[in-house]
Amino acid sequence: MHRAFMATGTALGIAWAAQQGQAADDLVVAEFDGDSYAPWTAAGDAFGDGPARGALPGQMSVSGFKGKGLVNSFRNGDAATGVLTSPPFVLQRRHLSFLIGGGANAEKLALQLLLDGRVVRSATGGNSQPGGSEDLAPGSWDVADLAGKTVVLRIVDDATGGWGHINVDHVVQTDRKPAGLIRDAARDVTASHRYLLVPIKTGAPKRVVTLSAGDHVIVRNDVELAPGAAEWWGVMDVGPWRGQSLRVTVDKLPEDSSGLASIRTSDTVPDAATLYREPLRGQLHFSPQRGWNNDPNGMVYFRGEYHLFFQHNPYGWAWGNMHWGHAVSRDLVSWTELGDVLMPDVYGPMFSGSAVVDWQNTSGLGTDGKPPLVLIYTAAGNPTVQCIASSTDGRTFVKYPGNPILPQVTGGNRDPKVLWHEPTRKWVMVLYVELPGRGHTVHFYTSPNLKDWSLASVTDGVRGSNYLYECPDFFELPVDGNPRDKRWVLAGANTEYAVGTFDGTRFTPGHSRLPGQRGKGFYAPQTFSDIPARDGRRIQFGWFQTETKGASFNQSMTLPLVLTLTSTPEGPRLAYNPAKEIQSLRQRGRVLRNVTVGTRSTDAPLDLGEAELLELSAEFEHGQGSVEFVVRGAVIRYDDERQEISVQGHKAPAPRRGSRQRITVFCDRTGLEVFASDGLCYVPMPFQPAPDDRHVLVRAPGGPRRLKQVALYPLRSIWHQPR
Ligand code: FRU
């Protein structure tokens, strides 16, 4: 492509090209990728000195522009006004095309083409309502009648209120008619197969894709709809509408996009052959087949299965379109993903929540003597409310027709965790509520039937500290396993917690907040409800923030963790240990007892061999210096003097237990989980080892070191377990 200002074409030249039926090369008028607007000139304060690189402070994310920059008149906010003017140039192609976004106001927010000072063409942005999108859309003018004329472009921002800005990029002279946008493009698809497949390309402009049956909107999602070849396919189970005609509508579809046309139904999923074998797929950690996950939700043991629901975006690599995904396991280790059970509805997207088995059918949602499994979730629309859904088979879930069961307290209320409190024979709900003036609080509600709730108490921060932000969990644990010494634990999404007492209505913490896990990329954990008494464990999964760029899936869950309360000189503290079920993944290992690492003259490492997925553990007495593990390139070092562990440079206190320390490391393709100090120190750490580095070593910097035991177990993948 040539730069228009340097091009020397003439009107005659264009006429000739047109006669020959040839399309001449496009001429770029402006790309707005540099530091300044030159040779364009800006007046006023809406445009600043040069192009923006995307969104400006306080602006929603801006997409749809080309290259590094764009014109964005949100500089200094919506109130600022100004004009940006091009130098004169000659029209040498049939069309002038551009990308445009921002507010819709033909008079005050416009890209204008001027001939002799008169406006001969004009275009504006697409947003007239609050909300909307900062996505730039293609636009063009047929300028054949102005061929050979010298013109000027002007971008005007004379608007000051909401959506008082305009975005422009990539102005090009072209002979090929640029594709326009079709509004509300629709197609009818018969649900003749089980799945509806939606083509996705991560990074493509988001389109609002609505699926409806007759007048009933089934679901509406924001989808990075692939304009051409799909990078991956979003999969929706349309089994419930089998045989019916469904309408798919796309809010803005470029004329040349194949995104709507290629939506189809199928009984198979396109990625079946590679699923769970993808190079970046965590092999020890649950992750959704496709799309994004965040918080674990609705964790419950029901009819012989562990149920793991999760915050799921089935149609995007990043957060959005919150559904509840669903997977089940009989052993906590290998999981079968069953498909989404809660889809966004008129109350909003499906945010986090919990699940309980209503053994006595207090809710009346059970049938034929079967107790219902009840999901309690946040519908995060406006207002944001709490709702329930139920199932008697653990497969099909029905939203309760009487929803919502709790009206909005404030817009920042969410993540209900419900439990049965036997002494008062009531259901208790802990709900995160952001209260103006009081910050983050937890509201305690009680109910006889999961449907009618009354406020029982509100935490005042715990001891004044407003740390309990989002996703509260609340459970009782014995101290050191002693059934006569039980305490209540109230924890927030970042795992900080308090230990205290609970009388069925009010939690009284024994101290101010305590730190939970000590690593990175761990958030919003939840513990299982209804684990049988004969097991009695408090089992937790956290959201493990293991980013997998370029994959069709993103994020995962941690290993199953068993939480206990362990006495320490400072009082009882939470300990995290890997659930024993993970041992079922062990393959033939190497166990060394009473080995010495290094000698007085060399610090030669102890080479433990190679493994891809692995569990490494070492036990040693107090000594000099440090013990260091190199696990597939990751460095985990225990400093004996400081009683501190460092995982990839991230430090955490790891007190000796008596005279002894024991460290266990799990390594997957996407992360490490390190346990020390009998679980009092748990350090999760997202990490991607180089695929060909499988080496595992132990070193003893600072002198030879005797280890009571070192064990390395290669592990099997959780995805290929015999069921
Ligand atoms: C925590 C959280 C919750 C919310 C959910 C939405 O990660 O922000 O508070 O319910 O994610 O996906």
XYZ file of C-alpha atoms and ligand atoms in Angstrom:
735
model
C 0.000 0.000 0.000
C 1.123 3.547 -0.674
C 0.740 6.562 1.569
C -1.900 8.826 0.013
C -0.004 12.016 0.615
C 2.920 10.729 -1.341
C 0.906 9.189 -4.128
C 0.818 10.900 -7.487
C -2.294 9.399 -9.068
C -4.572 11.555 -11.207
C -8.266 11.509 -11.986
C -7.343 10.234 -15.408
C -5.446 7.368 -13.851
C -8.522 6.304 -11.877
C -10.759 6.483 -14.909
C -8.326 4.296 -16.777
C -8.122 1.708 -14.014
C -11.912 1.632 -13.775
C -12.259 1.165 -17.543
C -9.893 -1.730 -17.503
C -11.983 -3.263 -14.702
C -8.905 -3.341 -12.489
C -8.759 -2.436 -8.830
C -5.749 -0.257 -8.112
C -3.850 -0.709 -4.853
C -5.384 0.806 -1.776
C -4.003 4.139 -0.587
C -3.698 4.618 3.148
C -4.815 8.091 4.172
C -4.057 7.685 7.872
C -3.233 4.842 10.251
C -2.795 6.817 13.481
C -0.061 4.515 14.738
C 2.636 7.129 15.413
C 3.313 9.358 18.412
C 1.868 12.478 16.829
C -1.024 13.313 14.515
C 1.271 15.129 12.053
C 0.555 16.003 9.309
C -2.967 16.248 10.803
C -3.550 19.135 13.218
C -5.533 19.069 16.456
C -7.438 21.933 18.083
C -9.187 21.876 21.492
C -8.374 19.365 24.236
C -10.360 16.247 23.245
C -7.671 14.746 21.020
C -4.434 15.506 22.843
C -1.152 15.618 20.916
C -1.286 12.250 19.271
C -3.123 8.958 18.757
C -4.217 6.848 21.739
C -2.963 3.299 22.104
C -6.391 1.924 22.974
C -8.585 2.850 25.932
C -7.815 6.054 27.822
C -8.109 6.319 31.637
C -11.712 5.730 32.739
C -12.792 4.277 29.399
C -14.118 0.767 28.691
C -11.757 -1.393 26.678
C -11.527 -0.193 23.071
C -11.381 -2.791 20.291
C -11.723 -3.025 16.539
C -8.947 -0.566 15.646
C -6.003 -1.591 13.461
C -2.344 -1.465 14.394
C -0.998 0.268 17.472
C -3.144 3.362 17.761
C -6.300 5.258 16.882
C -7.942 8.651 17.215
C -9.786 8.619 20.545
C -11.392 11.886 21.642
C -11.962 10.575 25.184
C -8.661 12.316 26.025
C -9.621 14.399 29.106
C -12.977 12.586 29.314
C -16.304 13.046 27.575
C -16.549 16.751 28.427
C -13.529 17.733 26.319
C -14.153 19.005 22.776
C -11.954 19.634 19.755
C -11.314 19.162 16.049
C -8.696 17.104 14.227
C -8.050 18.076 10.583
C -6.150 16.317 7.817
C -4.003 18.057 5.230
C -5.649 18.331 1.784
C -5.427 15.220 -0.377
C -6.668 14.092 -3.760
C -9.432 11.466 -4.067
C -8.036 8.768 -6.329
C -10.156 5.724 -5.570
C -13.832 4.975 -5.672
C -14.360 4.520 -1.933
C -13.046 6.091 1.215
C -13.194 3.544 4.040
C -12.575 3.937 7.768
C -13.195 2.438 11.196
C -15.422 4.467 13.482
C -16.760 4.172 17.049
C -17.831 6.176 20.086
C -20.991 8.245 20.510
C -23.794 8.466 17.932
C -24.417 12.146 17.249
C -24.432 13.122 13.581
C -24.009 16.816 14.354
C -21.540 16.892 17.189
C -19.495 13.712 16.783
C -18.532 13.243 13.177
C -15.941 12.202 10.693
C -16.529 14.685 7.867
C -15.282 14.953 4.305
C -14.930 18.586 3.193
C -14.797 19.909 -0.352
C -14.062 23.612 -0.597
C -15.001 23.977 3.082
C -18.389 22.246 2.654
C -19.272 18.942 4.331
C -19.945 16.466 1.511
C -19.960 13.227 3.553
C -20.318 12.530 7.271
C -20.327 9.524 9.617
C -20.783 9.145 13.379
C -20.268 6.447 16.096
C -22.786 3.825 17.166
C -23.632 4.513 20.832
C -26.565 6.550 22.062
C -27.411 4.696 25.329
C -25.471 4.116 28.543
C -23.586 0.815 28.266
C -22.860 0.016 24.643
C -19.491 -0.851 23.170
C -16.167 0.830 22.409
C -15.710 -1.447 19.409
C -14.870 0.420 16.174
C -16.973 -0.633 13.185
C -16.103 -0.401 9.484
C -17.700 2.396 7.467
C -17.192 3.805 3.963
C -18.365 6.370 1.437
C -18.682 5.964 -2.308
C -16.789 9.030 -3.573
C -16.785 8.281 -7.318
C -18.503 11.611 -7.974
C -15.606 13.436 -6.295
C -12.827 11.687 -8.239
C -9.769 13.858 -8.647
C -10.984 16.496 -6.196
C -8.810 17.798 -3.404
C -10.556 17.252 -0.099
C -9.943 17.498 3.651
C -11.068 15.148 6.449
C -12.203 16.581 9.775
C -12.972 14.719 12.995
C -15.263 16.787 15.179
C -15.987 16.296 18.889
C -18.393 18.988 19.970
C -20.334 16.737 22.393
C -19.859 16.888 26.155
C -22.262 14.438 27.895
C -22.292 10.599 28.112
C -20.770 9.053 24.948
C -19.355 12.527 24.147
C -16.404 11.143 22.225
C -15.560 9.711 18.813
C -13.008 7.103 17.765
C -11.583 6.836 14.246
C -8.882 4.714 12.661
C -7.506 3.313 9.440
C -8.748 5.689 6.716
C -8.082 4.162 3.305
C -8.825 4.986 -0.336
C -9.880 1.806 -2.107
C -11.502 0.564 -5.295
C -12.935 -2.548 -3.654
C -16.264 -1.860 -2.013
C -15.537 -2.263 1.699
C -17.770 -4.633 3.634
C -20.404 -2.870 5.709
C -22.093 -4.066 8.897
C -25.436 -5.831 8.907
C -27.490 -4.983 12.008
C -29.327 -7.881 13.669
C -28.354 -10.425 11.060
C -30.487 -13.527 11.678
C -30.481 -17.169 10.645
C -32.776 -20.042 11.509
C -31.087 -23.280 12.457
C -32.935 -26.519 13.148
C -31.685 -28.253 16.288
C -31.368 -31.524 14.419
C -28.287 -32.532 16.401
C -27.235 -32.297 20.022
C -24.753 -29.423 19.837
C -24.798 -25.949 18.368
C -21.276 -25.018 17.263
C -20.221 -21.363 17.292
C -16.975 -20.314 15.525
C -14.669 -18.307 17.777
C -11.459 -16.417 17.169
C -9.910 -15.008 20.320
C -9.392 -11.281 19.821
C -12.046 -10.864 17.079
C -14.568 -8.058 17.762
C -17.244 -9.125 20.228
C -20.711 -9.619 18.768
C -23.913 -10.076 20.719
C -25.190 -13.494 19.654
C -28.764 -14.262 20.673
C -30.336 -17.688 20.484
C -34.110 -17.821 20.610
C -36.972 -20.258 20.111
C -40.020 -18.358 18.880
C -40.452 -15.359 21.179
C -38.400 -16.928 23.959
C -34.796 -15.786 24.253
C -32.817 -18.883 25.296
C -29.535 -17.081 25.911
C -27.579 -14.054 24.798
C -23.772 -14.060 24.811
C -20.920 -11.746 23.853
C -18.899 -13.768 21.383
C -15.612 -13.096 19.596
C -17.272 -14.493 16.493
C -14.683 -15.693 13.964
C -15.171 -13.648 10.785
C -13.463 -16.423 8.787
C -11.887 -19.717 9.844
C -12.690 -20.650 13.455
C -9.787 -20.859 15.890
C -12.024 -23.009 18.086
C -15.711 -23.816 18.413
C -17.966 -22.884 21.305
C -20.280 -25.791 22.050
C -23.832 -25.414 23.314
C -26.021 -28.378 24.152
C -29.289 -27.762 22.291
C -30.645 -31.207 23.214
C -33.578 -29.624 25.098
C -34.751 -27.983 21.838
C -34.176 -31.033 19.647
C -36.013 -30.774 16.340
C -37.093 -27.181 16.908
C -36.194 -24.241 14.738
C -33.914 -21.877 16.622
C -33.096 -18.355 15.557
C -29.537 -17.065 15.864
C -29.168 -13.281 15.708
C -25.901 -11.344 15.549
C -26.146 -7.663 16.500
C -23.497 -6.410 14.063
C -22.200 -8.691 11.360
C -19.658 -7.501 8.791
C -21.044 -8.272 5.320
C -18.020 -10.383 4.500
C -18.069 -12.368 7.763
C -18.817 -16.083 7.590
C -19.407 -16.106 11.374
C -23.185 -16.520 11.270
C -23.242 -18.745 8.171
C -20.851 -21.260 9.695
C -22.823 -21.784 12.925
C -24.112 -25.359 12.688
C -25.408 -28.282 14.688
C -23.559 -31.533 15.137
C -23.592 -34.662 17.275
C -19.838 -34.501 17.700
C -17.479 -31.784 18.872
C -14.830 -30.618 16.383
C -11.946 -30.942 18.875
C -12.841 -34.474 20.059
C -9.563 -35.994 18.850
C -7.301 -33.530 20.660
C -9.353 -32.787 23.769
C -7.300 -33.073 27.001
C -4.188 -33.862 24.931
C -3.473 -30.237 24.049
C 0.147 -29.220 24.833
C -0.923 -26.596 27.379
C -3.644 -28.676 29.064
C -2.963 -29.141 32.776
C -2.867 -32.898 33.350
C -3.259 -32.917 37.144
C -5.754 -30.101 37.422
C -9.344 -29.818 36.298
C -9.945 -27.297 33.520
C -13.006 -26.819 31.326
C -12.964 -28.415 27.872
C -13.324 -24.997 26.268
C -13.436 -21.379 27.318
C -12.655 -19.708 30.606
C -13.210 -20.738 34.223
C -12.886 -18.791 37.416
C -14.387 -19.672 40.809
C -15.359 -23.183 41.839
C -19.087 -23.141 42.642
C -21.714 -25.420 44.157
C -19.266 -27.967 45.489
C -21.232 -30.834 46.971
C -21.101 -34.595 47.408
C -24.355 -36.137 46.173
C -25.320 -39.729 45.393
C -21.778 -41.035 45.272
C -20.345 -38.209 43.197
C -18.373 -35.081 43.882
C -19.972 -32.234 41.942
C -17.833 -29.354 40.831
C -19.647 -26.436 39.265
C -17.628 -23.482 38.117
C -17.797 -19.963 36.720
C -17.588 -20.632 33.004
C -17.419 -18.608 29.834
C -18.185 -21.296 27.248
C -17.752 -18.823 24.368
C -14.559 -16.955 25.153
C -10.991 -17.391 26.343
C -11.370 -14.544 28.850
C -13.910 -13.804 31.601
C -17.509 -13.102 30.515
C -20.944 -14.650 29.802
C -20.988 -16.250 33.236
C -22.590 -19.724 33.126
C -22.245 -22.491 35.711
C -20.228 -25.278 34.143
C -20.551 -28.732 35.703
C -18.265 -31.711 36.199
C -18.493 -34.840 38.348
C -15.986 -37.233 39.854
C -16.144 -40.388 41.933
C -12.598 -40.046 43.237
C -11.840 -36.275 43.400
C -9.145 -36.846 40.791
C -10.625 -37.715 37.412
C -13.476 -35.531 36.220
C -16.201 -35.793 33.614
C -17.431 -32.465 32.340
C -21.174 -32.632 31.747
C -22.011 -29.265 30.200
C -23.385 -25.993 31.517
C -26.308 -26.117 33.923
C -27.079 -22.437 34.559
C -27.189 -20.004 31.634
C -27.497 -16.229 31.906
C -31.170 -15.216 32.013
C -33.350 -12.130 32.498
C -31.876 -11.730 36.005
C -28.364 -11.464 34.594
C -25.228 -13.577 34.324
C -24.833 -16.503 36.747
C -22.292 -15.504 39.382
C -20.791 -17.630 42.123
C -22.640 -19.599 44.776
C -22.865 -22.919 46.550
C -24.905 -26.130 46.762
C -26.447 -28.248 49.498
C -28.363 -31.502 49.663
C -31.744 -30.778 51.252
C -31.990 -34.170 52.967
C -35.275 -33.408 54.721
C -36.794 -31.741 51.675
C -37.374 -28.539 53.666
C -37.632 -26.726 50.332
C -40.269 -29.053 48.910
C -38.155 -29.238 45.750
C -37.599 -32.975 46.176
C -39.840 -35.498 44.434
C -40.840 -39.122 45.124
C -38.931 -39.161 48.385
C -35.739 -38.050 46.615
C -33.915 -35.199 48.363
C -33.111 -32.311 46.049
C -29.670 -30.963 45.328
C -30.131 -27.191 45.616
C -27.853 -24.625 43.974
C -27.806 -21.147 45.502
C -26.353 -18.518 43.162
C -26.151 -14.833 42.364
C -27.879 -13.490 39.263
C -25.755 -10.435 38.611
C -28.111 -8.185 36.664
C -29.531 -4.904 37.791
C -30.700 -5.466 40.509
C -28.293 -8.218 41.581
C -30.265 -10.922 43.396
C -29.856 -14.369 44.951
C -31.621 -17.325 43.342
C -31.896 -21.111 43.626
C -32.123 -24.036 41.219
C -32.596 -27.719 41.994
C -32.160 -31.252 40.734
C -33.013 -34.693 42.038
C -30.649 -36.602 39.751
C -27.598 -34.326 39.796
C -27.836 -33.900 36.032
C -30.847 -31.783 35.107
C -31.330 -28.540 37.000
C -34.419 -26.360 37.104
C -34.393 -22.754 38.222
C -36.951 -22.123 40.977
C -39.997 -20.271 39.561
C -40.219 -18.150 42.745
C -36.757 -16.600 42.160
C -35.235 -14.402 43.408
C -35.152 -15.772 46.944
C -33.306 -12.722 48.260
C -33.728 -9.209 46.866
C -30.739 -6.943 46.322
C -29.178 -5.495 49.478
C -26.720 -3.360 47.516
C -25.451 -3.815 43.964
C -22.310 -5.362 45.479
C -24.010 -8.407 47.060
C -23.018 -11.811 45.839
C -21.609 -15.316 46.292
C -24.025 -17.013 48.737
C -22.535 -19.957 50.638
C -25.184 -22.027 52.382
C -24.849 -24.669 55.105
C -27.138 -26.617 57.425
C -26.696 -25.654 61.099
C -27.828 -28.690 63.047
C -28.000 -27.130 66.580
C -30.557 -24.511 65.449
C -31.946 -26.759 62.687
C -31.757 -23.945 60.165
C -30.065 -23.151 56.912
C -27.443 -20.429 57.209
C -26.334 -18.272 54.281
C -23.175 -16.180 54.330
C -23.340 -13.498 51.644
C -20.735 -10.959 50.636
C -22.249 -7.457 50.755
C -20.451 -4.258 49.958
C -22.103 -1.642 52.177
C -21.644 2.063 51.526
C -19.626 3.483 54.406
C -18.803 0.048 55.845
C -16.957 -1.536 52.958
C -16.777 -5.302 52.702
C -19.145 -7.160 55.032
C -20.551 -10.638 55.332
C -24.293 -10.840 55.956
C -25.553 -13.928 57.790
C -29.098 -15.046 56.923
C -31.106 -17.987 58.225
C -33.926 -19.948 56.640
C -36.130 -22.940 57.456
C -36.565 -23.933 53.797
C -33.902 -22.357 51.507
C -36.594 -20.068 50.069
C -37.426 -17.595 52.848
C -34.456 -15.894 54.405
C -34.107 -13.472 57.338
C -31.100 -11.381 58.191
C -29.435 -12.628 61.380
C -26.229 -10.566 61.657
C -23.623 -8.560 59.770
C -19.870 -8.821 60.324
C -18.266 -5.562 61.166
C -15.262 -6.435 59.114
C -13.614 -9.017 61.312
C -12.219 -6.973 64.195
C -12.656 -3.838 62.140
C -10.690 -5.067 59.164
C -12.787 -5.149 56.008
C -10.887 -7.937 54.331
C -13.616 -10.411 53.603
C -13.972 -9.508 49.990
C -16.145 -11.807 47.843
C -16.819 -15.524 47.955
C -17.087 -16.111 51.706
C -16.820 -19.680 52.948
C -17.855 -20.732 56.436
C -17.304 -24.107 58.114
C -16.552 -25.833 61.387
C -13.348 -27.773 62.001
C -11.934 -29.640 64.998
C -8.589 -28.423 66.332
C -5.992 -31.173 65.809
C -8.844 -33.542 64.998
C -10.313 -33.290 68.507
C -14.126 -33.544 68.157
C -14.598 -31.803 71.522
C -12.711 -28.699 70.370
C -14.442 -27.405 67.247
C -14.073 -23.878 65.876
C -15.714 -21.949 63.043
C -13.672 -20.554 60.175
C -14.861 -17.578 58.080
C -12.749 -17.000 54.971
C -12.809 -14.651 51.970
C -11.819 -15.024 48.330
C -8.174 -14.124 48.920
C -8.111 -16.893 51.612
C -7.583 -14.584 54.582
C -9.653 -15.984 57.434
C -10.693 -15.745 61.060
C -11.255 -18.550 63.573
C -14.073 -18.054 66.060
C -17.397 -19.182 67.449
C -20.891 -19.258 65.947
C -24.246 -19.506 67.726
C -26.401 -19.991 64.645
C -26.852 -16.283 64.037
C -23.609 -14.461 64.794
C -19.939 -15.221 64.184
C -17.509 -14.015 66.853
C -13.908 -14.039 65.649
C -11.170 -14.825 68.135
C -8.656 -12.456 66.558
C -8.072 -10.268 63.543
C -7.436 -11.650 60.077
C -4.955 -14.380 59.293
C -3.238 -15.161 56.009
C -4.378 -18.364 54.264
C -2.431 -19.777 51.319
C 0.959 -18.168 50.651
C 1.379 -18.387 46.887
C 0.109 -16.706 43.763
C -2.770 -17.213 41.368
C -5.062 -18.807 43.946
C -8.490 -17.237 44.494
C -12.093 -17.783 45.542
C -11.758 -21.312 46.950
C -14.766 -23.261 48.183
C -15.172 -26.355 50.346
C -17.515 -29.263 49.666
C -20.844 -29.575 51.365
C -22.319 -32.912 52.462
C -19.133 -34.958 52.627
C -20.346 -38.097 54.461
C -19.636 -38.097 58.211
C -17.631 -41.335 57.897
C -15.157 -39.375 55.750
C -15.466 -36.124 57.674
C -12.852 -34.193 55.672
C -13.178 -30.538 54.702
C -12.126 -30.660 51.058
C -11.450 -27.534 49.058
C -10.744 -26.498 45.501
C -9.406 -23.064 44.629
C -9.439 -21.284 41.298
C -5.875 -21.755 39.998
C -5.062 -18.853 37.681
C -3.073 -20.801 35.125
C -3.182 -18.717 31.978
C -2.795 -20.644 28.713
C -2.301 -18.119 25.905
C -3.323 -19.287 22.462
C -5.317 -22.276 23.754
C -9.088 -22.681 23.484
C -9.295 -23.097 27.272
C -7.955 -20.949 30.077
C -7.521 -21.241 33.888
C -8.084 -24.295 36.082
C -8.770 -25.593 39.588
C -6.118 -26.495 42.139
C -5.511 -30.013 43.371
C -8.142 -31.174 45.887
C -6.959 -29.815 49.238
C -7.831 -31.090 52.704
C -8.187 -28.309 55.254
C -7.508 -28.856 58.930
C -7.017 -26.659 61.984
C -3.614 -27.256 63.507
C -2.411 -25.903 66.863
C 0.542 -23.561 66.714
C 2.075 -21.411 69.470
C -0.029 -18.527 68.071
C -3.281 -20.525 68.161
C -5.084 -22.810 65.728
C -4.210 -22.187 62.089
C -5.492 -23.534 58.778
C -3.353 -26.201 57.162
C -3.691 -27.274 53.519
C -2.687 -30.748 52.382
C -3.182 -32.533 49.070
C -6.048 -35.051 49.280
C -4.713 -38.615 49.557
C -6.674 -39.590 46.427
C -3.972 -37.910 44.324
C -1.643 -40.769 45.275
C -3.655 -42.919 42.876
C -1.872 -41.064 40.064
C 1.555 -42.235 41.197
C 3.559 -44.350 38.834
C 6.667 -46.301 39.774
C 8.665 -43.883 41.843
C 12.159 -43.514 43.181
C 12.427 -43.394 46.964
C 15.804 -42.740 48.590
C 16.364 -42.936 52.346
C 19.177 -41.333 54.317
C 20.995 -39.769 51.412
C 23.603 -37.044 51.538
C 23.439 -34.265 48.972
C 26.747 -32.572 48.088
C 30.121 -33.131 49.734
C 32.437 -30.871 51.647
C 34.307 -30.014 48.466
C 31.561 -30.001 45.836
C 27.936 -29.068 45.745
C 27.192 -31.705 43.128
C 23.426 -32.094 42.902
C 21.560 -35.285 43.522
C 20.040 -36.135 40.150
C 16.626 -37.686 40.675
C 15.940 -38.291 36.997
C 13.201 -37.071 34.722
C 9.447 -36.756 34.841
C 6.810 -34.612 33.194
C 3.944 -34.671 35.680
C 5.347 -35.318 39.095
C 5.221 -35.377 42.862
C 8.482 -34.741 44.662
C 8.890 -34.870 48.417
C 11.784 -34.532 50.801
C 12.076 -34.814 54.549
C 15.032 -33.531 56.529
C 16.155 -32.480 59.978
C 17.171 -28.965 60.879
C 20.617 -28.146 59.484
C 22.879 -25.495 57.997
C 22.281 -23.620 54.767
C 19.457 -24.513 52.468
C 17.928 -27.353 50.520
C 17.137 -26.571 46.919
C 14.993 -28.422 44.397
C 15.163 -27.765 40.697
C 11.963 -29.102 39.207
C 11.740 -28.805 35.432
C 13.507 -25.456 35.594
C 11.587 -24.118 38.602
C 13.654 -23.384 41.700
C 12.201 -24.192 45.118
C 14.542 -23.394 47.985
C 14.150 -23.953 51.707
C 16.216 -21.619 53.859
C 16.716 -23.390 57.166
C 17.879 -20.410 59.115
C 14.985 -18.166 58.100
C 12.507 -21.075 58.047
C 11.328 -19.731 54.761
C 10.505 -21.310 51.426
C 11.038 -19.600 48.120
C 9.185 -20.791 45.024
C 10.463 -19.179 41.836
C 11.710 -16.286 43.982
C 8.373 -15.884 45.820
C 8.999 -16.225 49.573
C 6.726 -17.644 52.262
C 7.254 -18.486 55.959
C 7.595 -22.247 56.477
C 8.181 -22.981 60.150
C 9.921 -26.220 61.114
C 7.660 -28.728 62.812
C 9.684 -29.850 65.812
C 13.164 -30.339 64.375
C 11.870 -31.500 61.024
C 10.771 -30.103 57.670
C 8.932 -31.927 54.924
C 8.354 -30.401 51.504
C 6.103 -31.748 48.765
C 5.993 -30.339 45.234
C 3.485 -31.153 42.517
C 4.393 -30.058 39.025
C 1.962 -29.878 36.128
C 2.220 -28.255 32.683
C 0.601 -25.135 34.050
C 1.638 -24.794 37.655
C 3.365 -25.881 40.819
C 1.812 -26.555 44.206
C 4.217 -26.644 47.101
C 3.350 -27.849 50.614
C 5.578 -27.443 53.675
C 5.313 -27.335 57.473
C 2.622 -30.055 57.600
C 0.408 -27.908 55.381
C 0.751 -24.686 57.390
C 2.594 -23.373 54.356
C 0.892 -23.915 50.997
C 2.353 -22.142 47.969
C 0.474 -22.527 44.684
C 2.305 -20.987 41.727
C 1.250 -20.764 38.070
C 4.246 -21.922 36.002
C 4.801 -23.394 32.559
C 7.884 -25.614 32.410
C 9.677 -25.876 29.081
C 8.206 -29.047 27.526
C 11.598 -30.689 27.017
C 13.035 -29.863 30.447
C 12.008 -32.769 32.651
C 14.926 -32.772 35.013
C 14.527 -33.007 38.774
C 17.503 -32.271 41.038
C 18.218 -31.637 44.706
C 21.073 -29.388 45.812
C 22.450 -28.371 49.162
C 23.996 -24.913 48.824
C 26.077 -24.151 51.904
C 27.335 -27.613 52.657
C 26.513 -31.295 52.430
C 23.059 -32.130 53.694
C 21.577 -35.355 54.910
C 17.999 -36.018 53.846
C 15.919 -38.563 55.722
C 13.971 -39.290 52.598
C 13.550 -38.053 49.036
C 10.862 -39.431 46.737
C 10.034 -38.679 43.142
C 6.871 -40.080 41.591
C 6.026 -39.534 37.959
C 2.239 -39.059 37.863
C -0.403 -40.192 35.416
C -2.720 -37.692 33.794
C -6.123 -37.264 35.454
C -7.692 -37.332 31.981
C -6.827 -40.901 31.130
C -7.920 -42.711 34.257
C -9.905 -45.876 33.844
C -13.332 -45.069 35.263
C -14.709 -13.810 42.236
C -15.934 -13.248 41.531
C -17.174 -13.420 42.365
C -18.256 -13.396 41.348
C -17.616 -14.130 40.212
C -18.033 -13.642 38.865
O -13.729 -14.239 41.368
O -15.715 -11.902 41.218
O -17.311 -12.457 43.369
O -19.400 -14.041 41.796
O -16.227 -13.961 40.344
O -17.490 -14.434 37.863
